[in-house]
CSV table of C-alpha atoms in Angstrom, one decimal:
chain,number,residue,atom,x,y,z
A,578,MET,CA,0.0,0.0,0.0
A,579,ILE,CA,2.8,2.4,0.9
A,580,ILE,CA,4.4,2.3,-2.5
A,581,GLY,CA,1.0,2.7,-4.2
A,582,ALA,CA,0.4,5.8,-2.1
A,583,PHE,CA,3.8,7.1,-3.0
A,584,TYR,CA,3.1,6.7,-6.7
A,585,LEU,CA,-0.2,8.5,-6.2
A,586,ASP,CA,1.5,11.4,-4.5
A,587,VAL,CA,3.9,11.9,-7.4
A,588,PHE,CA,1.1,11.3,-10.0
A,589,ALA,CA,2.5,8.0,-11.3
A,590,LEU,CA,-1.1,6.9,-11.6
A,591,PRO,CA,-0.8,3.7,-13.6
A,592,LEU,CA,1.8,2.4,-11.1
A,593,ALA,CA,-0.3,3.6,-8.2
A,594,GLN,CA,-3.3,1.8,-9.6
A,595,THR,CA,-1.5,-1.5,-10.1
A,596,HIS,CA,0.0,-1.5,-6.6
A,597,LEU,CA,-3.2,-0.4,-4.9
A,598,GLU,CA,-5.4,-2.9,-6.7
A,599,LEU,CA,-3.1,-5.7,-5.7
A,600,ALA,CA,-3.0,-4.4,-2.1
A,601,ARG,CA,-6.8,-4.2,-2.0
A,602,ARG,CA,-7.1,-7.8,-3.1
A,603,LEU,CA,-4.6,-8.9,-0.4
A,604,ALA,CA,-6.5,-6.9,2.3
A,605,GLU,CA,-9.8,-8.5,1.2
A,606,GLU,CA,-8.3,-12.0,1.3
A,607,THR,CA,-6.8,-11.5,4.7
A,608,LYS,CA,-9.8,-9.6,6.1
A,609,SER,CA,-7.6,-6.7,7.1
A,610,TYR,CA,-10.4,-4.2,7.4
A,611,ILE,CA,-8.4,-1.3,8.6
A,612,TRP,CA,-5.9,-1.7,5.7
A,613,LEU,CA,-8.8,-2.3,3.4
A,614,GLY,CA,-10.3,1.1,4.3
A,615,MET,CA,-7.0,2.9,3.7
A,616,ILE,CA,-6.2,1.1,0.5
A,617,THR,CA,-9.8,1.7,-0.8
A,618,ALA,CA,-9.4,5.4,-0.2
A,619,PHE,CA,-6.1,5.7,-2.0
A,620,LEU,CA,-7.4,3.5,-4.9
A,621,ALA,CA,-10.4,5.8,-5.2
A,622,ASP,CA,-8.1,8.8,-5.2
A,623,THR,CA,-6.2,7.2,-8.0
A,624,TYR,CA,-9.3,6.7,-10.1
A,625,THR,CA,-10.4,10.3,-9.3
A,626,GLN,CA,-7.0,11.6,-10.5
A,627,GLN,CA,-7.5,9.6,-13.6
A,628,ARG,CA,-10.9,11.3,-14.0
A,629,ASN,CA,-12.7,8.0,-13.8
A,630,PHE,CA,-15.3,9.3,-11.4
A,631,SER,CA,-17.8,6.5,-11.7
A,632,LEU,CA,-15.1,3.9,-10.8
A,633,ALA,CA,-13.9,6.0,-7.9
A,634,ASP,CA,-17.5,6.4,-6.7
A,635,ALA,CA,-18.2,2.6,-7.0
A,636,THR,CA,-14.9,1.8,-5.1
A,637,LEU,CA,-15.8,4.2,-2.3
A,638,ARG,CA,-19.3,2.9,-2.0
A,639,THR,CA,-18.0,-0.6,-1.2
A,640,LEU,CA,-17.1,0.7,2.3
A,641,LEU,CA,-18.3,4.3,2.7
A,642,THR,CA,-21.9,5.0,3.8
A,643,GLU,CA,-23.5,8.2,5.1
A,644,GLU,CA,-23.6,6.5,8.5
A,645,LEU,CA,-19.8,5.7,8.6
A,646,PRO,CA,-18.2,7.7,11.5
A,647,ILE,CA,-15.0,9.7,11.2
A,648,HIS,CA,-13.2,8.3,14.2
A,649,ALA,CA,-10.7,5.8,13.0
A,650,SER,CA,-7.9,6.6,10.5
A,651,HIS,CA,-9.3,4.3,7.8
A,652,GLN,CA,-12.7,6.0,8.1
A,653,ARG,CA,-11.2,9.4,7.9
A,654,HIS,CA,-9.4,8.4,4.7
A,655,LEU,CA,-12.6,7.1,3.1
A,656,TRP,CA,-14.3,10.4,3.8
A,657,ARG,CA,-11.2,12.3,2.6
A,658,ALA,CA,-11.3,10.4,-0.7
A,659,ARG,CA,-15.0,11.3,-1.0
A,660,ALA,CA,-14.1,14.9,-0.6
A,661,GLU,CA,-11.3,14.7,-3.1
A,662,TRP,CA,-13.8,13.1,-5.5
A,663,HIS,CA,-16.2,16.1,-5.0
A,664,LEU,CA,-13.4,18.6,-5.4
A,665,ALA,CA,-12.1,17.1,-8.7
A,666,GLN,CA,-15.6,17.5,-10.1
A,667,GLY,CA,-15.9,21.1,-9.2
A,668,GLN,CA,-18.0,20.5,-6.1
A,669,ALA,CA,-15.9,22.6,-3.8
A,670,SER,CA,-18.6,23.3,-1.2
A,671,GLU,CA,-19.2,19.6,-0.6
A,672,ALA,CA,-15.5,18.9,-0.4
A,673,PHE,CA,-15.0,21.8,2.0
A,674,ALA,CA,-17.8,20.6,4.3
A,675,ILE,CA,-16.4,17.1,4.5
A,676,ALA,CA,-12.8,18.3,5.0
A,677,GLN,CA,-13.9,20.7,7.7
A,678,ARG,CA,-15.7,17.9,9.6
A,679,VAL,CA,-12.6,15.8,9.5
A,680,VAL,CA,-10.2,18.7,10.5
A,681,ASP,CA,-12.5,19.8,13.3
A,682,LEU,CA,-12.7,16.3,14.8
A,683,ALA,CA,-8.9,15.7,14.7
A,684,ASP,CA,-6.8,16.4,17.8
A,685,ILE,CA,-3.7,17.0,15.7
A,686,THR,CA,-2.8,18.4,12.3
A,687,ILE,CA,-3.2,15.6,9.7
A,688,PRO,CA,-1.3,16.9,6.7
A,689,ARG,CA,-3.2,15.1,3.9
A,690,PHE,CA,-6.5,16.4,5.3
A,691,SER,CA,-5.2,19.9,5.8
A,692,LEU,CA,-4.1,20.0,2.2
A,693,LEU,CA,-7.5,18.9,1.0
A,694,TYR,CA,-9.1,21.5,3.3
A,695,ALA,CA,-6.8,24.2,1.9
A,696,GLU,CA,-7.5,23.2,-1.7
A,697,ALA,CA,-11.2,23.3,-1.2
A,698,ALA,CA,-10.9,26.7,0.5
A,699,LEU,CA,-8.9,28.0,-2.5
A,700,ALA,CA,-11.6,26.8,-4.8
A,701,LEU,CA,-14.1,28.7,-2.7
A,702,ARG,CA,-11.8,31.8,-2.7
A,703,ARG,CA,-11.2,31.5,1.0
A,704,TYR,CA,-7.6,32.4,0.7
A,705,ALA,CA,-6.8,33.1,4.4
A,706,THR,CA,-8.5,29.9,5.4
A,707,ALA,CA,-6.3,28.0,3.0
A,708,GLN,CA,-3.1,29.7,4.2
A,709,ASN,CA,-4.0,29.0,7.8
A,710,ALA,CA,-4.3,25.3,7.1
A,711,LEU,CA,-1.2,25.0,5.0
A,712,GLY,CA,1.3,26.4,7.6
A,713,PRO,CA,0.7,23.7,10.2
A,714,ALA,CA,0.4,21.1,7.5
A,715,ARG,CA,3.8,21.9,6.2
A,716,GLN,CA,5.3,21.9,9.7
A,717,ALA,CA,3.8,18.4,10.3
A,718,ILE,CA,5.0,17.1,7.0
A,719,GLU,CA,8.5,18.3,7.5
A,720,ALA,CA,8.6,16.8,11.0
A,721,LEU,CA,7.4,13.5,9.6
A,722,GLY,CA,9.6,13.6,6.5
A,723,LEU,CA,6.7,13.1,4.1
A,724,LYS,CA,8.4,14.5,1.0
A,725,PRO,CA,6.0,13.1,-1.5
A,726,LEU,CA,3.2,15.2,0.2
A,727,LEU,CA,5.4,18.2,0.9
A,728,TRP,CA,5.8,19.1,-2.8
A,729,ARG,CA,2.0,19.3,-3.0
A,730,ILE,CA,1.8,21.5,0.0
A,731,LEU,CA,4.4,23.8,-1.6
A,732,LEU,CA,2.4,23.9,-4.8
A,733,THR,CA,-0.8,24.8,-3.0
A,734,GLN,CA,1.0,27.4,-0.9
A,735,GLY,CA,2.3,28.9,-4.2
A,736,ARG,CA,-1.2,29.0,-5.7
A,737,ALA,CA,-2.6,30.6,-2.5
A,738,ALA,CA,0.2,33.2,-2.5
A,739,ARG,CA,-0.4,34.0,-6.2
A,740,LEU,CA,-4.2,34.4,-5.7
A,741,GLN,CA,-3.4,36.8,-2.8
A,742,GLY,CA,-1.1,38.8,-5.0
A,743,THR,CA,2.2,38.0,-3.3
A,744,ALA,CA,4.1,37.0,-6.4
A,745,GLU,CA,7.5,36.6,-4.7
A,746,GLN,CA,6.2,34.3,-2.1
A,747,ALA,CA,4.4,32.3,-4.8
A,748,GLU,CA,7.5,31.9,-6.9
A,749,ASN,CA,9.5,30.8,-3.9
A,750,SER,CA,7.0,28.1,-3.1
A,751,PHE,CA,6.8,27.0,-6.7
A,752,THR,CA,10.6,26.8,-7.0
A,753,GLU,CA,11.0,24.9,-3.8
A,754,GLY,CA,8.2,22.5,-4.8
A,755,ARG,CA,9.6,22.0,-8.3
A,756,THR,CA,13.1,21.2,-6.8
A,757,LEU,CA,11.6,18.7,-4.4
A,758,PHE,CA,9.5,17.1,-7.1
A,759,GLU,CA,12.6,16.7,-9.4
A,760,GLU,CA,14.4,15.1,-6.4
A,761,LEU,CA,11.5,12.7,-5.8
A,762,SER,CA,11.3,11.8,-9.5
A,763,ALA,CA,15.0,11.0,-9.7
A,764,ALA,CA,14.9,8.7,-6.6
A,765,PRO,CA,14.5,5.0,-7.3
A,766,ALA,CA,11.2,3.6,-6.1
């Protein structure tokens, strides 16, 4: 699952799909329900990124219902994937509402959720909200060493800065993100 999520974060979508579909089959065979939830969320993200919204929706519906709580990690990831699905289809309000519920319930900053929250906020032109989410997310990512996610935070920080009219800050974020992405792309998987 980890390698599939890495490939997803660097947009190597065919590789992500291959690894995540295999991981999902293994989780189903071994009845590893927590892993199954996480893998299903990342697989749905992959389908969403590939713009295969019907397959992403069908994949999520295998585990995600309106009654599913948001307490455990695998549940939060299923809800996050649903929000990503909404956002990719231009339904920013729905994505923001889901992301806000998850962020509000979390005791700590969860970088992937904060990134989604910020992206939905940007789509809704809530620039200060986006920036406020991205700062702590970046700090958490750097502390955890999650470089595949860091470049996406940097890209979103650059977009937020550009939309707020701070061109120099935007360019700095874009340059840092591009450098990190090149580093990740050159690293063996």
